[in-house]
CSV table of C-alpha atoms in Angstrom, one decimal:
chain,number,residue,atom,x,y,z
A,163,MET,CA,-17.2,-45.3,24.4
A,164,THR,CA,-17.5,-48.9,27.0
A,165,ASN,CA,-18.6,-49.4,30.4
A,166,GLU,CA,-14.9,-50.8,31.7
A,167,GLN,CA,-13.3,-47.5,30.2
A,168,SER,CA,-16.4,-46.2,32.4
A,169,ASN,CA,-14.4,-48.0,35.2
A,170,GLN,CA,-11.1,-47.1,34.1
A,171,VAL,CA,-9.7,-45.3,36.8
A,172,PHE,CA,-5.4,-43.2,35.6
A,173,LYS,CA,-2.6,-43.0,38.4
A,174,ILE,CA,-2.4,-39.9,38.3
A,175,SER,CA,1.5,-40.5,38.2
A,176,GLU,CA,1.3,-41.7,34.3
A,177,LEU,CA,0.0,-38.8,32.4
A,178,ASP,CA,1.7,-36.3,30.6
A,179,LYS,CA,3.9,-34.1,33.2
A,180,GLU,CA,1.8,-30.6,32.6
A,181,LEU,CA,-1.4,-32.8,32.7
A,182,GLN,CA,0.0,-34.2,35.7
A,183,LYS,CA,1.2,-30.5,37.1
A,184,PHE,CA,-2.6,-29.4,35.7
A,185,ILE,CA,-4.6,-31.1,38.0
A,186,LEU,CA,-2.9,-31.2,40.5
A,187,LYS,CA,-3.1,-27.3,40.3
A,188,VAL,CA,-6.6,-27.7,40.4
A,189,ASP,CA,-7.2,-29.9,42.3
A,190,THR,CA,-5.2,-29.2,46.0
A,191,ASP,CA,-6.4,-33.3,47.3
A,192,LEU,CA,-5.2,-34.6,45.3
A,193,THR,CA,-1.6,-36.4,44.4
A,194,ALA,CA,1.2,-37.9,42.7
A,195,ALA,CA,0.1,-40.8,43.9
A,196,SER,CA,-4.1,-40.2,43.6
A,197,THR,CA,-5.9,-42.7,41.0
A,198,ILE,CA,-9.0,-40.3,39.3
A,199,SER,CA,-11.9,-41.7,36.9
A,200,HIS,CA,-11.8,-42.8,33.8
A,201,ILE,CA,-14.9,-39.1,32.9
A,202,SER,CA,-12.9,-36.8,36.3
A,203,LEU,CA,-9.6,-36.8,33.5
A,204,LEU,CA,-11.6,-36.0,30.8
A,205,ASN,CA,-13.6,-32.9,32.7
A,206,PHE,CA,-9.3,-32.0,34.1
A,207,ARG,CA,-8.1,-33.0,29.7
A,208,PHE,CA,-11.1,-30.9,29.1
A,209,GLN,CA,-9.9,-28.7,31.3
A,210,TYR,CA,-6.8,-28.0,30.9
A,211,ILE,CA,-7.8,-27.7,26.5
A,212,ASN,CA,-9.9,-24.9,27.5
A,213,GLN,CA,-7.3,-24.1,29.1
A,214,LEU,CA,-4.7,-23.7,26.9
A,215,LEU,CA,-6.7,-21.3,24.8
A,216,LYS,CA,-7.0,-18.9,26.9
A,217,ASN,CA,-3.4,-19.2,26.7
A,218,GLU,CA,-3.1,-19.1,22.8
A,219,VAL,CA,-5.4,-16.2,22.5
A,220,SER,CA,-3.1,-14.5,25.2
A,221,THR,CA,0.0,-15.5,22.9
A,222,SER,CA,-1.4,-14.7,19.4
A,223,LYS,CA,-2.8,-10.2,20.9
A,224,GLN,CA,1.0,-10.9,22.9
A,225,PHE,CA,2.3,-11.7,18.9
A,226,ASP,CA,-0.2,-9.2,16.9
A,227,HIS,CA,1.7,-6.7,19.0
A,228,GLU,CA,5.5,-7.5,18.5
A,229,LEU,CA,4.5,-8.1,14.5
A,230,LYS,CA,3.1,-4.7,14.5
A,231,HIS,CA,6.2,-2.8,16.6
A,232,LYS,CA,8.8,-5.1,14.6
A,233,ILE,CA,7.5,-3.3,11.4
A,234,ARG,CA,7.1,-0.2,13.5
A,235,THR,CA,10.2,0.8,14.0
A,236,GLN,CA,11.9,-0.8,11.6
A,237,GLN,CA,15.2,1.0,10.4
A,238,VAL,CA,12.7,1.0,7.0
A,239,HIS,CA,10.7,4.9,6.4
A,240,ILE,CA,9.7,5.5,3.3
A,241,LYS,CA,9.4,9.3,2.2
A,242,ASN,CA,8.4,11.5,-0.2
A,243,VAL,CA,11.1,11.8,-3.0
A,244,ASN,CA,10.1,15.2,-4.7
A,245,ASP,CA,10.2,16.9,-0.6
A,246,ALA,CA,14.2,14.3,0.4
A,247,LEU,CA,15.4,16.9,-2.9
A,248,LYS,CA,13.5,19.9,-2.5
A,249,THR,CA,15.0,19.6,1.8
A,250,LYS,CA,18.6,20.3,-0.1
A,251,GLU,CA,18.1,22.4,-3.2
A,252,THR,CA,20.0,25.4,-3.5
A,253,PHE,CA,19.3,28.9,-5.6
A,254,GLY,CA,22.0,27.4,-8.1
A,255,GLN,CA,20.5,24.5,-8.2
A,256,ARG,CA,17.0,25.6,-8.4
A,257,ILE,CA,17.2,27.9,-11.6
A,258,ALA,CA,19.6,26.2,-13.8
A,259,ASP,CA,16.4,23.6,-13.2
A,260,GLY,CA,14.3,26.7,-14.5
A,261,ILE,CA,16.4,27.3,-17.2
A,262,ALA,CA,17.1,23.6,-17.9
A,263,LYS,CA,12.8,23.1,-18.2
A,264,PHE,CA,12.6,26.3,-20.3
A,265,GLY,CA,15.9,26.0,-22.8
A,266,GLY,CA,13.5,22.9,-23.5
A,267,SER,CA,9.8,24.2,-23.9
A,268,TRP,CA,8.4,25.2,-27.2
A,269,THR,CA,8.6,28.2,-25.7
A,270,PHE,CA,12.3,29.0,-25.7
A,271,ILE,CA,12.7,27.5,-29.4
A,272,ILE,CA,9.6,29.5,-30.8
A,273,ALA,CA,11.6,32.7,-29.0
A,274,PHE,CA,14.7,32.0,-29.6
A,275,ILE,CA,13.4,32.0,-33.9
A,276,PHE,CA,11.4,34.9,-33.4
A,277,ILE,CA,14.4,37.2,-32.3
A,278,LEU,CA,16.9,34.9,-35.1
A,279,VAL,CA,14.4,36.4,-37.9
A,280,ALA,CA,14.2,39.7,-36.5
A,281,TRP,CA,17.2,40.5,-36.2
A,282,ILE,CA,18.3,39.6,-39.8
A,283,THR,CA,15.1,41.8,-41.0
A,284,LEU,CA,16.6,44.4,-39.0
A,285,ASN,CA,20.5,43.8,-39.4
A,286,THR,CA,19.3,43.3,-43.6
A,287,LEU,CA,16.2,46.0,-44.6
A,288,PRO,CA,17.3,49.7,-42.1
A,289,LEU,CA,13.7,50.0,-41.5
A,290,PHE,CA,13.7,51.3,-38.5
A,291,PHE,CA,16.9,52.0,-38.2
A,292,GLU,CA,21.2,52.1,-39.9
A,293,PRO,CA,21.9,48.3,-39.3
A,294,PHE,CA,24.6,47.2,-36.4
A,295,ASP,CA,25.6,44.2,-37.7
A,296,LYS,CA,25.5,43.0,-40.6
A,297,PHE,CA,26.1,40.2,-43.4
A,298,PRO,CA,27.1,37.5,-41.9
A,299,TYR,CA,26.3,38.7,-38.8
A,300,ILE,CA,29.4,38.2,-36.5
A,301,LEU,CA,27.5,40.0,-32.8
A,302,LEU,CA,24.5,37.3,-33.5
A,303,ASN,CA,27.2,35.1,-34.2
A,304,LEU,CA,29.0,36.0,-30.8
A,305,ALA,CA,25.6,36.1,-28.9
A,306,LEU,CA,25.3,32.4,-30.5
A,307,SER,CA,28.7,31.3,-29.7
A,308,CYS,CA,27.6,32.6,-25.7
A,309,LEU,CA,24.5,31.0,-25.5
A,310,ALA,CA,25.8,27.7,-26.1
A,311,ALA,CA,29.0,27.9,-23.0
A,312,ILE,CA,26.8,29.1,-21.1
A,313,GLN,CA,23.1,26.2,-21.4
A,314,ALA,CA,25.9,23.3,-22.2
A,315,PRO,CA,26.9,23.3,-18.0
A,316,ILE,CA,23.4,24.7,-17.2
A,317,ILE,CA,22.2,21.4,-18.1
A,318,LEU,CA,24.0,19.2,-17.7
A,319,MET,CA,23.9,20.8,-13.7
A,320,SER,CA,20.4,19.4,-14.3
A,321,GLN,CA,21.3,16.6,-15.6
A,322,ASN,CA,23.0,16.0,-12.2
A,323,ARG,CA,19.8,17.2,-10.4
A,324,GLN,CA,18.1,14.1,-12.4
A,325,THR,CA,20.3,11.7,-11.7
A,326,GLU,CA,20.1,12.7,-7.8
A,327,ARG,CA,16.4,12.1,-7.9
A,328,ASP,CA,17.3,8.6,-10.2
A,329,ARG,CA,19.7,7.4,-6.9
A,330,VAL,CA,17.1,8.8,-4.2
A,331,GLU,CA,14.5,7.2,-5.6
A,332,ALA,CA,16.2,4.2,-6.4
A,333,ASP,CA,17.3,4.2,-3.0
A,334,ASN,CA,13.2,4.7,-1.8
A,335,ASP,CA,11.8,2.0,-3.4
A,336,TYR,CA,15.1,-0.6,-1.8
A,337,GLU,CA,13.4,0.5,1.1
A,338,VAL,CA,9.8,0.2,0.3
A,339,ASN,CA,10.8,-4.0,-1.1
A,340,VAL,CA,12.5,-4.5,2.4
A,341,LYS,CA,9.7,-3.3,4.4
A,342,SER,CA,8.1,-5.3,2.6
A,343,GLU,CA,9.4,-8.3,2.7
A,344,VAL,CA,9.9,-7.6,6.7
A,345,GLU,CA,6.4,-7.4,6.9
A,346,ILE,CA,5.8,-10.6,4.7
A,347,HIS,CA,8.3,-12.0,7.2
A,348,LEU,CA,7.0,-11.6,10.0
A,349,LEU,CA,3.3,-12.8,8.8
A,350,HIS,CA,4.5,-15.5,7.7
A,351,GLU,CA,5.7,-16.5,11.2
A,352,LYS,CA,2.5,-16.2,12.4
A,353,ILE,CA,0.9,-18.3,10.5
A,354,ASP,CA,2.6,-20.9,10.7
A,355,TYR,CA,2.5,-21.2,14.6
A,356,LEU,CA,-0.9,-20.6,14.0
A,357,MET,CA,-0.7,-23.5,12.0
A,358,GLU,CA,1.3,-25.8,14.4
A,359,SER,CA,-0.3,-25.0,17.9
A,360,LYS,CA,-3.7,-23.6,17.7
A,361,TRP,CA,-5.3,-26.0,14.8
A,362,GLN,CA,-3.8,-28.8,17.0
A,363,HIS,CA,-5.4,-27.5,20.9
A,364,LEU,CA,-8.6,-27.3,18.7
A,365,THR,CA,-8.6,-30.5,17.0
A,366,GLU,CA,-7.4,-31.6,21.0
A,367,LEU,CA,-11.2,-30.1,22.3
A,368,GLN,CA,-12.8,-31.6,19.4
A,369,GLN,CA,-12.1,-34.1,20.4
A,370,LEU,CA,-13.1,-34.3,24.2
A,371,GLN,CA,-16.1,-32.8,24.1
A,372,ILE,CA,-17.5,-36.3,21.6
A,373,GLU,CA,-15.2,-38.3,24.4
A,374,LEU,CA,-17.3,-36.3,26.5
A,375,LEU,CA,-21.2,-36.4,25.1
A,376,GLN,CA,-20.1,-40.9,24.5
A,377,GLU,CA,-19.7,-40.4,28.6
A,378,LEU,CA,-22.5,-37.9,28.7
A,379,ILE,CA,-25.5,-40.8,26.6
A,380,LYS,CA,-23.9,-43.4,27.8
A,381,GLN,CA,-24.7,-42.5,31.6
A,382,ASN,CA,-27.9,-41.1,30.6
A,383,GLN,CA,-28.2,-44.7,29.5
A,384,ASN,CA,-27.6,-46.5,32.0
A,385,PHE,CA,-29.6,-44.1,34.2
A,386,LEU,CA,-33.0,-45.2,32.3
A,387,GLU,CA,-32.0,-48.4,32.3
A,388,ASN,CA,-31.8,-48.3,36.0
A,389,GLU,CA,-35.4,-47.0,36.6
A,390,LYS,CA,-36.7,-48.7,34.1
A,391,ASN,CA,-35.2,-52.4,36.0
A,392,ASN,CA,-36.2,-50.9,39.8
A,393,LYS,CA,-39.9,-50.4,37.9
């Protein structure tokens, strides 16, 4: 920083409007027509940037608050599919699910085979009593037909329940994806805001600090030279 630059004066009315307002607010004795030295201008700019950074911190906190508020108030709610379906279950639907679950298990298959073998054996060989359903086992065929006729709609009821479960799970997955997209979008907004404003102010503040340091070094050198000349 040269001596000419140190002795330079600036008219307040020629400065940036926002900086003008700040200077006039800080020093009420000054007017728009007043002039200030270069070192005074650096000090005012330093205070001005510090004030901007404080405002940025406050704005950032407010932005964080709004971000959390938006995420909380979004009409997107993650829910437990099992709980959602359980509250809608009727007694008949629970029975249908139980029968379908039992009908598709090895327990049912083994029990069914055991009953068939026992039925055919008892009605073929008179071991304990006289056979009541002799070959071709008409009563057994009737029972099996009735079982198949009843079992088919029960299985369909259970399948409808599974379809309903799949639909609820798909809706829930969609809502989770929407919520994630909203959060990512808001986070991008915050990052863009920080990149566009805060870093710029930090760079300006660093430049001002360098200029102030150079001015102080220059003043110190001038002071030492004056002391040396006086001696």
